[in-house]
């Protein structure tokens, strides 16, 4: 998933991202780089094998 796709999606504080069931197979390491207000992210039912190290490091508000 290209980082620019997420950057242009208008995320505001507390806005959950629903990316489930999109057949995503890769996410670039800096895809979430500018989304530090993101609190929730759903990636279930995709084709992800492995995520890059440190992909969520700057997402300080991300909840489990």
mmCIF file with all atom_site columns, N, CA and C in Angstrom:
data_model
loop_
_atom_site.group_PDB
_atom_site.id
_atom_site.type_symbol
_atom_site.label_atom_id
_atom_site.label_alt_id
_atom_site.label_comp_id
_atom_site.label_asym_id
_atom_site.label_entity_id
_atom_site.label_seq_id
_atom_site.pdbx_PDB_ins_code
_atom_site.Cartn_x
_atom_site.Cartn_y
_atom_site.Cartn_z
_atom_site.occupancy
_atom_site.B_iso_or_equiv
_atom_site.pdbx_formal_charge
_atom_site.auth_seq_id
_atom_site.auth_comp_id
_atom_site.auth_asym_id
_atom_site.auth_atom_id
_atom_site.pdbx_PDB_model_num
ATOM 1   N N  . UNK A 1 1  ? 0.843   -1.162  0.000  1.00 0.00 ? 1  UNK A N  1
ATOM 2   C CA . UNK A 1 1  ? 0.000   0.000   0.000  1.00 0.00 ? 1  UNK A CA 1
ATOM 3   C C  . UNK A 1 1  ? 0.895   1.233   0.000  1.00 0.00 ? 1  UNK A C  1
ATOM 4   N N  . UNK A 1 2  ? 0.751   2.088   -0.988 1.00 0.00 ? 2  UNK A N  1
ATOM 5   C CA . UNK A 1 2  ? 1.587   3.280   -1.066 1.00 0.00 ? 2  UNK A CA 1
ATOM 6   C C  . UNK A 1 2  ? 1.284   4.250   0.069  1.00 0.00 ? 2  UNK A C  1
ATOM 7   N N  . UNK A 1 3  ? 2.295   4.858   0.678  1.00 0.00 ? 3  UNK A N  1
ATOM 8   C CA . UNK A 1 3  ? 2.078   5.808   1.761  1.00 0.00 ? 3  UNK A CA 1
ATOM 9   C C  . UNK A 1 3  ? 1.176   6.966   1.364  1.00 0.00 ? 3  UNK A C  1
ATOM 10  N N  . UNK A 1 4  ? 1.292   7.430   0.129  1.00 0.00 ? 4  UNK A N  1
ATOM 11  C CA . UNK A 1 4  ? 0.480   8.582   -0.290 1.00 0.00 ? 4  UNK A CA 1
ATOM 12  C C  . UNK A 1 4  ? -1.009  8.285   -0.240 1.00 0.00 ? 4  UNK A C  1
ATOM 13  N N  . UNK A 1 5  ? -1.400  7.048   -0.414 1.00 0.00 ? 5  UNK A N  1
ATOM 14  C CA . UNK A 1 5  ? -2.808  6.673   -0.341 1.00 0.00 ? 5  UNK A CA 1
ATOM 15  C C  . UNK A 1 5  ? -3.368  6.967   1.042  1.00 0.00 ? 5  UNK A C  1
ATOM 16  N N  . UNK A 1 6  ? -2.635  6.649   2.072  1.00 0.00 ? 6  UNK A N  1
ATOM 17  C CA . UNK A 1 6  ? -3.089  6.911   3.429  1.00 0.00 ? 6  UNK A CA 1
ATOM 18  C C  . UNK A 1 6  ? -2.969  8.379   3.793  1.00 0.00 ? 6  UNK A C  1
ATOM 19  N N  . UNK A 1 7  ? -1.962  9.060   3.311  1.00 0.00 ? 7  UNK A N  1
ATOM 20  C CA . UNK A 1 7  ? -1.758  10.469  3.649  1.00 0.00 ? 7  UNK A CA 1
ATOM 21  C C  . UNK A 1 7  ? -2.863  11.362  3.107  1.00 0.00 ? 7  UNK A C  1
ATOM 22  N N  . UNK A 1 8  ? -3.457  10.989  2.005  1.00 0.00 ? 8  UNK A N  1
ATOM 23  C CA . UNK A 1 8  ? -4.483  11.824  1.385  1.00 0.00 ? 8  UNK A CA 1
ATOM 24  C C  . UNK A 1 8  ? -5.890  11.425  1.792  1.00 0.00 ? 8  UNK A C  1
ATOM 25  N N  . UNK A 1 9  ? -6.020  10.561  2.782  1.00 0.00 ? 9  UNK A N  1
ATOM 26  C CA . UNK A 1 9  ? -7.345  10.058  3.136  1.00 0.00 ? 9  UNK A CA 1
ATOM 27  C C  . UNK A 1 9  ? -8.032  10.857  4.236  1.00 0.00 ? 9  UNK A C  1
ATOM 28  N N  . UNK A 1 10 ? -7.464  11.966  4.676  1.00 0.00 ? 10 UNK A N  1
ATOM 29  C CA . UNK A 1 10 ? -8.129  12.861  5.603  1.00 0.00 ? 10 UNK A CA 1
ATOM 30  C C  . UNK A 1 10 ? -8.330  12.315  7.004  1.00 0.00 ? 10 UNK A C  1
ATOM 31  N N  . UNK A 1 11 ? -7.343  11.699  7.593  1.00 0.00 ? 11 UNK A N  1
ATOM 32  C CA . UNK A 1 11 ? -7.470  11.145  8.933  1.00 0.00 ? 11 UNK A CA 1
ATOM 33  C C  . UNK A 1 11 ? -7.367  12.262  9.962  1.00 0.00 ? 11 UNK A C  1
ATOM 34  N N  . UNK A 1 12 ? -8.295  12.256  10.898 1.00 0.00 ? 12 UNK A N  1
ATOM 35  C CA . UNK A 1 12 ? -8.261  13.195  12.019 1.00 0.00 ? 12 UNK A CA 1
ATOM 36  C C  . UNK A 1 12 ? -8.156  12.397  13.305 1.00 0.00 ? 12 UNK A C  1
ATOM 37  N N  . UNK A 1 13 ? -7.894  13.077  14.410 1.00 0.00 ? 13 UNK A N  1
ATOM 38  C CA . UNK A 1 13 ? -7.732  12.399  15.701 1.00 0.00 ? 13 UNK A CA 1
ATOM 39  C C  . UNK A 1 13 ? -8.944  11.534  16.016 1.00 0.00 ? 13 UNK A C  1
ATOM 40  N N  . UNK A 1 14 ? -8.698  10.301  16.384 1.00 0.00 ? 14 UNK A N  1
ATOM 41  C CA . UNK A 1 14 ? -9.760  9.379   16.764 1.00 0.00 ? 14 UNK A CA 1
ATOM 42  C C  . UNK A 1 14 ? -10.450 8.694   15.605 1.00 0.00 ? 14 UNK A C  1
ATOM 43  N N  . UNK A 1 15 ? -10.107 9.054   14.393 1.00 0.00 ? 15 UNK A N  1
ATOM 44  C CA . UNK A 1 15 ? -10.744 8.483   13.209 1.00 0.00 ? 15 UNK A CA 1
ATOM 45  C C  . UNK A 1 15 ? -10.203 7.076   12.953 1.00 0.00 ? 15 UNK A C  1
ATOM 46  N N  . UNK A 1 16 ? -11.055 6.053   13.058 1.00 0.00 ? 16 UNK A N  1
ATOM 47  C CA . UNK A 1 16 ? -10.569 4.691   12.800 1.00 0.00 ? 16 UNK A CA 1
ATOM 48  C C  . UNK A 1 16 ? -10.379 4.451   11.305 1.00 0.00 ? 16 UNK A C  1
ATOM 49  N N  . UNK A 1 17 ? -9.390  3.668   10.951 1.00 0.00 ? 17 UNK A N  1
ATOM 50  C CA . UNK A 1 17 ? -9.165  3.277   9.566  1.00 0.00 ? 17 UNK A CA 1
ATOM 51  C C  . UNK A 1 17 ? -9.592  1.844   9.396  1.00 0.00 ? 17 UNK A C  1
ATOM 52  N N  . UNK A 1 18 ? -10.516 1.617   8.514  1.00 0.00 ? 18 UNK A N  1
ATOM 53  C CA . UNK A 1 18 ? -11.035 0.290   8.216  1.00 0.00 ? 18 UNK A CA 1
ATOM 54  C C  . UNK A 1 18 ? -10.401 -0.161  6.904  1.00 0.00 ? 18 UNK A C  1
ATOM 55  N N  . UNK A 1 19 ? -9.383  -0.989  7.011  1.00 0.00 ? 19 UNK A N  1
ATOM 56  C CA . UNK A 1 19 ? -8.691  -1.491  5.827  1.00 0.00 ? 19 UNK A CA 1
ATOM 57  C C  . UNK A 1 19 ? -8.853  -2.997  5.695  1.00 0.00 ? 19 UNK A C  1
ATOM 58  N N  . UNK A 1 20 ? -9.813  -3.559  6.410  1.00 0.00 ? 20 UNK A N  1
ATOM 59  C CA . UNK A 1 20 ? -10.051 -5.001  6.367  1.00 0.00 ? 20 UNK A CA 1
ATOM 60  C C  . UNK A 1 20 ? -10.631 -5.414  5.023  1.00 0.00 ? 20 UNK A C  1
ATOM 61  N N  . UNK A 1 21 ? -10.363 -6.656  4.662  1.00 0.00 ? 21 UNK A N  1
ATOM 62  C CA . UNK A 1 21 ? -10.937 -7.288  3.475  1.00 0.00 ? 21 UNK A CA 1
ATOM 63  C C  . UNK A 1 21 ? -10.666 -6.509  2.186  1.00 0.00 ? 21 UNK A C  1
ATOM 64  N N  . UNK A 1 22 ? -9.434  -6.058  2.029  1.00 0.00 ? 22 UNK A N  1
ATOM 65  C CA . UNK A 1 22 ? -9.041  -5.324  0.828  1.00 0.00 ? 22 UNK A CA 1
ATOM 66  C C  . UNK A 1 22 ? -7.973  -6.039  0.014  1.00 0.00 ? 22 UNK A C  1
ATOM 67  N N  . UNK A 1 23 ? -7.636  -7.245  0.398  1.00 0.00 ? 23 UNK A N  1
ATOM 68  C CA . UNK A 1 23 ? -6.609  -8.041  -0.275 1.00 0.00 ? 23 UNK A CA 1
ATOM 69  C C  . UNK A 1 23 ? -5.259  -7.320  -0.317 1.00 0.00 ? 23 UNK A C  1
ATOM 70  N N  . UNK A 1 24 ? -4.970  -6.560  0.731  1.00 0.00 ? 24 UNK A N  1
ATOM 71  C CA . UNK A 1 24 ? -3.671  -5.891  0.848  1.00 0.00 ? 24 UNK A CA 1
ATOM 72  C C  . UNK A 1 24 ? -2.619  -6.954  1.115  1.00 0.00 ? 24 UNK A C  1
ATOM 73  N N  . UNK A 1 25 ? -1.543  -6.952  0.351  1.00 0.00 ? 25 UNK A N  1
ATOM 74  C CA . UNK A 1 25 ? -0.500  -7.957  0.564  1.00 0.00 ? 25 UNK A CA 1
ATOM 75  C C  . UNK A 1 25 ? 0.799   -7.344  1.063  1.00 0.00 ? 25 UNK A C  1
ATOM 76  N N  . UNK A 1 26 ? 1.010   -6.052  0.846  1.00 0.00 ? 26 UNK A N  1
ATOM 77  C CA . UNK A 1 26 ? 2.192   -5.380  1.393  1.00 0.00 ? 26 UNK A CA 1
ATOM 78  C C  . UNK A 1 26 ? 1.826   -3.977  1.862  1.00 0.00 ? 26 UNK A C  1
ATOM 79  N N  . UNK A 1 27 ? 2.524   -3.539  2.883  1.00 0.00 ? 27 UNK A N  1
ATOM 80  C CA . UNK A 1 27 ? 2.402   -2.163  3.362  1.00 0.00 ? 27 UNK A CA 1
ATOM 81  C C  . UNK A 1 27 ? 3.820   -1.641  3.520  1.00 0.00 ? 27 UNK A C  1
ATOM 82  N N  . UNK A 1 28 ? 4.109   -0.528  2.898  1.00 0.00 ? 28 UNK A N  1
ATOM 83  C CA . UNK A 1 28 ? 5.450   0.044   2.976  1.00 0.00 ? 28 UNK A CA 1
ATOM 84  C C  . UNK A 1 28 ? 5.735   0.562   4.379  1.00 0.00 ? 28 UNK A C  1
ATOM 85  N N  . UNK A 1 29 ? 6.996   0.555   4.749  1.00 0.00 ? 29 UNK A N  1
ATOM 86  C CA . UNK A 1 29 ? 7.414   0.926   6.100  1.00 0.00 ? 29 UNK A CA 1
ATOM 87  C C  . UNK A 1 29 ? 6.928   2.317   6.513  1.00 0.00 ? 29 UNK A C  1
ATOM 88  N N  . UNK A 1 30 ? 6.911   3.273   5.605  1.00 0.00 ? 30 UNK A N  1
ATOM 89  C CA . UNK A 1 30 ? 6.505   4.637   5.964  1.00 0.00 ? 30 UNK A CA 1
ATOM 90  C C  . UNK A 1 30 ? 5.043   4.945   5.629  1.00 0.00 ? 30 UNK A C  1
ATOM 91  N N  . UNK A 1 31 ? 4.231   3.932   5.446  1.00 0.00 ? 31 UNK A N  1
ATOM 92  C CA . UNK A 1 31 ? 2.823   4.128   5.086  1.00 0.00 ? 31 UNK A CA 1
ATOM 93  C C  . UNK A 1 31 ? 2.042   4.907   6.140  1.00 0.00 ? 31 UNK A C  1
ATOM 94  N N  . UNK A 1 32 ? 2.398   4.758   7.406  1.00 0.00 ? 32 UNK A N  1
ATOM 95  C CA . UNK A 1 32 ? 1.679   5.423   8.493  1.00 0.00 ? 32 UNK A CA 1
ATOM 96  C C  . UNK A 1 32 ? 2.485   6.574   9.092  1.00 0.00 ? 32 UNK A C  1
ATOM 97  N N  . UNK A 1 33 ? 3.543   6.974   8.452  1.00 0.00 ? 33 UNK A N  1
ATOM 98  C CA . UNK A 1 33 ? 4.494   7.945   8.976  1.00 0.00 ? 33 UNK A CA 1
ATOM 99  C C  . UNK A 1 33 ? 3.848   9.248   9.445  1.00 0.00 ? 33 UNK A C  1
ATOM 100 N N  . UNK A 1 34 ? 2.923   9.787   8.702  1.00 0.00 ? 34 UNK A N  1
ATOM 101 C CA . UNK A 1 34 ? 2.315   11.082  9.030  1.00 0.00 ? 34 UNK A CA 1
ATOM 102 C C  . UNK A 1 34 ? 0.941   10.952  9.683  1.00 0.00 ? 34 UNK A C  1
ATOM 103 N N  . UNK A 1 35 ? 0.600   9.780   10.151 1.00 0.00 ? 35 UNK A N  1
ATOM 104 C CA . UNK A 1 35 ? -0.730  9.545   10.722 1.00 0.00 ? 35 UNK A CA 1
ATOM 105 C C  . UNK A 1 35 ? -0.655  9.361   12.228 1.00 0.00 ? 35 UNK A C  1
ATOM 106 N N  . UNK A 1 36 ? 0.083   10.229  12.910 1.00 0.00 ? 36 UNK A N  1
ATOM 107 C CA . UNK A 1 36 ? 0.311   10.049  14.336 1.00 0.00 ? 36 UNK A CA 1
ATOM 108 C C  . UNK A 1 36 ? -0.932  10.235  15.200 1.00 0.00 ? 36 UNK A C  1
ATOM 109 N N  . UNK A 1 37 ? -2.034  10.736  14.668 1.00 0.00 ? 37 UNK A N  1
ATOM 110 C CA . UNK A 1 37 ? -3.276  10.872  15.430 1.00 0.00 ? 37 UNK A CA 1
ATOM 111 C C  . UNK A 1 37 ? -4.145  9.609   15.349 1.00 0.00 ? 37 UNK A C  1
ATOM 112 N N  . UNK A 1 38 ? -3.736  8.659   14.549 1.00 0.00 ? 38 UNK A N  1
ATOM 113 C CA . UNK A 1 38 ? -4.520  7.440   14.350 1.00 0.00 ? 38 UNK A CA 1
ATOM 114 C C  . UNK A 1 38 ? -4.642  6.647   15.647 1.00 0.00 ? 38 UNK A C  1
ATOM 115 N N  . UNK A 1 39 ? -5.874  6.299   16.018 1.00 0.00 ? 39 UNK A N  1
ATOM 116 C CA . UNK A 1 39 ? -6.126  5.541   17.243 1.00 0.00 ? 39 UNK A CA 1
ATOM 117 C C  . UNK A 1 39 ? -6.509  4.095   16.969 1.00 0.00 ? 39 UNK A C  1
ATOM 118 N N  . UNK A 1 40 ? -7.185  3.852   15.859 1.00 0.00 ? 40 UNK A N  1
ATOM 119 C CA . UNK A 1 40 ? -7.641  2.498   15.538 1.00 0.00 ? 40 UNK A CA 1
ATOM 120 C C  . UNK A 1 40 ? -7.333  2.174   14.084 1.00 0.00 ? 40 UNK A C  1
ATOM 121 N N  . UNK A 1 41 ? -6.925  0.933   13.878 1.00 0.00 ? 41 UNK A N  1
ATOM 122 C CA . UNK A 1 41 ? -6.580  0.477   12.539 1.00 0.00 ? 41 UNK A CA 1
ATOM 123 C C  . UNK A 1 41 ? -6.991  -0.977  12.406 1.00 0.00 ? 41 UNK A C  1
ATOM 124 N N  . UNK A 1 42 ? -7.824  -1.275  11.439 1.00 0.00 ? 42 UNK A N  1
ATOM 125 C CA . UNK A 1 42 ? -8.272  -2.649  11.210 1.00 0.00 ? 42 UNK A CA 1
ATOM 126 C C  . UNK A 1 42 ? -7.682  -3.152  9.901  1.00 0.00 ? 42 UNK A C  1
ATOM 127 N N  . UNK A 1 43 ? -6.902  -4.227  10.008 1.00 0.00 ? 43 UNK A N  1
ATOM 128 C CA . UNK A 1 43 ? -6.236  -4.806  8.843  1.00 0.00 ? 43 UNK A CA 1
ATOM 129 C C  . UNK A 1 43 ? -6.597  -6.271  8.646  1.00 0.00 ? 43 UNK A C  1
ATOM 130 N N  . UNK A 1 44 ? -7.628  -6.743  9.300  1.00 0.00 ? 44 UNK A N  1
ATOM 131 C CA . UNK A 1 44 ? -7.968  -8.166  9.245  1.00 0.00 ? 44 UNK A CA 1
ATOM 132 C C  . UNK A 1 44 ? -8.422  -8.601  7.852  1.00 0.00 ? 44 UNK A C  1
ATOM 133 N N  . UNK A 1 45 ? -8.270  -9.885  7.603  1.00 0.00 ? 45 UNK A N  1
ATOM 134 C CA . UNK A 1 45 ? -8.702  -10.508 6.345  1.00 0.00 ? 45 UNK A CA 1
ATOM 135 C C  . UNK A 1 45 ? -8.074  -9.873  5.107  1.00 0.00 ? 45 UNK A C  1
ATOM 136 N N  . UNK A 1 46 ? -6.773  -9.657  5.185  1.00 0.00 ? 46 UNK A N  1
ATOM 137 C CA . UNK A 1 46 ? -5.986  -9.222  4.040  1.00 0.00 ? 46 UNK A CA 1
ATOM 138 C C  . UNK A 1 46 ? -4.979  -10.319 3.729  1.00 0.00 ? 46 UNK A C  1
ATOM 139 N N  . UNK A 1 47 ? -4.068  -10.062 2.855  1.00 0.00 ? 47 UNK A N  1
ATOM 140 C CA . UNK A 1 47 ? -3.058  -11.053 2.464  1.00 0.00 ? 47 UNK A CA 1
ATOM 141 C C  . UNK A 1 47 ? -1.669  -10.672 2.980  1.00 0.00 ? 47 UNK A C  1
ATOM 142 N N  . UNK A 1 48 ? -1.638  -10.072 4.156  1.00 0.00 ? 48 UNK A N  1
ATOM 143 C CA . UNK A 1 48 ? -0.376  -9.638  4.744  1.00 0.00 ? 48 UNK A CA 1
ATOM 144 C C  . UNK A 1 48 ? 0.383   -10.828 5.301  1.00 0.00 ? 48 UNK A C  1
ATOM 145 N N  . UNK A 1 49 ? 1.627   -10.964 4.907  1.00 0.00 ? 49 UNK A N  1
ATOM 146 C CA . UNK A 1 49 ? 2.464   -12.031 5.441  1.00 0.00 ? 49 UNK A CA 1
ATOM 147 C C  . UNK A 1 49 ? 3.318   -11.529 6.585  1.00 0.00 ? 49 UNK A C  1
ATOM 148 N N  . UNK A 1 50 ? 3.926   -10.371 6.382  1.00 0.00 ? 50 UNK A N  1
ATOM 149 C CA . UNK A 1 50 ? 4.823   -9.799  7.376  1.00 0.00 ? 50 UNK A CA 1
ATOM 150 C C  . UNK A 1 50 ? 4.797   -8.286  7.228  1.00 0.00 ? 50 UNK A C  1
ATOM 151 N N  . UNK A 1 51 ? 4.845   -7.589  8.356  1.00 0.00 ? 51 UNK A N  1
ATOM 152 C CA . UNK A 1 51 ? 4.892   -6.136  8.343  1.00 0.00 ? 51 UNK A CA 1
ATOM 153 C C  . UNK A 1 51 ? 6.325   -5.678  8.596  1.00 0.00 ? 51 UNK A C  1
ATOM 154 N N  . UNK A 1 52 ? 6.725   -4.569  7.990  1.00 0.00 ? 52 UNK A N  1
ATOM 155 C CA . UNK A 1 52 ? 8.081   -4.065  8.208  1.00 0.00 ? 52 UNK A CA 1
ATOM 156 C C  . UNK A 1 52 ? 8.318   -3.691  9.675  1.00 0.00 ? 52 UNK A C  1
ATOM 157 N N  . UNK A 1 53 ? 9.536   -3.895  10.152 1.00 0.00 ? 53 UNK A N  1
ATOM 158 C CA . UNK A 1 53 ? 9.895   -3.490  11.510 1.00 0.00 ? 53 UNK A CA 1
ATOM 159 C C  . UNK A 1 53 ? 9.662   -1.998  11.684 1.00 0.00 ? 53 UNK A C  1
ATOM 160 N N  . UNK A 1 54 ? 9.104   -1.618  12.826 1.00 0.00 ? 54 UNK A N  1
ATOM 161 C CA . UNK A 1 54 ? 8.918   -0.215  13.166 1.00 0.00 ? 54 UNK A CA 1
ATOM 162 C C  . UNK A 1 54 ? 7.791   0.486   12.450 1.00 0.00 ? 54 UNK A C  1
ATOM 163 N N  . UNK A 1 55 ? 6.929   -0.240  11.781 1.00 0.00 ? 55 UNK A N  1
ATOM 164 C CA . UNK A 1 55 ? 5.864   0.388   10.989 1.00 0.00 ? 55 UNK A CA 1
ATOM 165 C C  . UNK A 1 55 ? 4.886   1.207   11.845 1.00 0.00 ? 55 UNK A C  1
ATOM 166 N N  . UNK A 1 56 ? 4.703   0.810   13.111 1.00 0.00 ? 56 UNK A N  1
ATOM 167 C CA . UNK A 1 56 ? 3.744   1.502   13.974 1.00 0.00 ? 56 UNK A CA 1
ATOM 168 C C  . UNK A 1 56 ? 4.414   2.371   15.042 1.00 0.00 ? 56 UNK A C  1
ATOM 169 N N  . UNK A 1 57 ? 5.711   2.578   14.971 1.00 0.00 ? 57 UNK A N  1
ATOM 170 C CA . UNK A 1 57 ? 6.461   3.280   16.015 1.00 0.00 ? 57 UNK A CA 1
ATOM 171 C C  . UNK A 1 57 ? 5.926   4.684   16.292 1.00 0.00 ? 57 UNK A C  1
ATOM 172 N N  . UNK A 1 58 ? 5.601   5.429   15.282 1.00 0.00 ? 58 UNK A N  1
ATOM 173 C CA . UNK A 1 58 ? 5.151   6.818   15.485 1.00 0.00 ? 58 UNK A CA 1
ATOM 174 C C  . UNK A 1 58 ? 3.655   6.945   15.774 1.00 0.00 ? 58 UNK A C  1
ATOM 175 N N  . UNK A 1 59 ? 2.954   5.853   15.806 1.00 0.00 ? 59 UNK A N  1
ATOM 176 C CA . UNK A 1 59 ? 1.513   5.891   16.084 1.00 0.00 ? 59 UNK A CA 1
ATOM 177 C C  . UNK A 1 59 ? 1.297   5.794   17.588 1.00 0.00 ? 59 UNK A C  1
ATOM 178 N N  . UNK A 1 60 ? 1.595   6.865   18.286 1.00 0.00 ? 60 UNK A N  1
ATOM 179 C CA . UNK A 1 60 ? 1.551   6.879   19.750 1.00 0.00 ? 60 UNK A CA 1
ATOM 180 C C  . UNK A 1 60 ? 0.147   6.727   20.316 1.00 0.00 ? 60 UNK A C  1
ATOM 181 N N  . UNK A 1 61 ? -0.854  7.068   19.548 1.00 0.00 ? 61 UNK A N  1
ATOM 182 C CA . UNK A 1 61 ? -2.234  6.995   20.025 1.00 0.00 ? 61 UNK A CA 1
ATOM 183 C C  . UNK A 1 61 ? -2.927  5.694   19.637 1.00 0.00 ? 61 UNK A C  1
ATOM 184 N N  . UNK A 1 62 ? -2.242  4.859   18.875 1.00 0.00 ? 62 UNK A N  1
ATOM 185 C CA . UNK A 1 62 ? -2.830  3.601   18.420 1.00 0.00 ? 62 UNK A CA 1
ATOM 186 C C  . UNK A 1 62 ? -3.129  2.704   19.613 1.00 0.00 ? 62 UNK A C  1
ATOM 187 N N  . UNK A 1 63 ? -4.373  2.215   19.676 1.00 0.00 ? 63 UNK A N  1
ATOM 188 C CA . UNK A 1 63 ? -4.810  1.351   20.770 1.00 0.00 ? 63 UNK A CA 1
ATOM 189 C C  . UNK A 1 63 ? -4.790  -0.091  20.322 1.00 0.00 ? 63 UNK A C  1
ATOM 190 N N  . UNK A 1 64 ? -4.657  -0.990  21.289 1.00 0.00 ? 64 UNK A N  1
ATOM 191 C CA . UNK A 1 64 ? -4.682  -2.419  20.975 1.00 0.00 ? 64 UNK A CA 1
ATOM 192 C C  . UNK A 1 64 ? -6.089  -2.933  20.973 1.00 0.00 ? 64 UNK A C  1
#
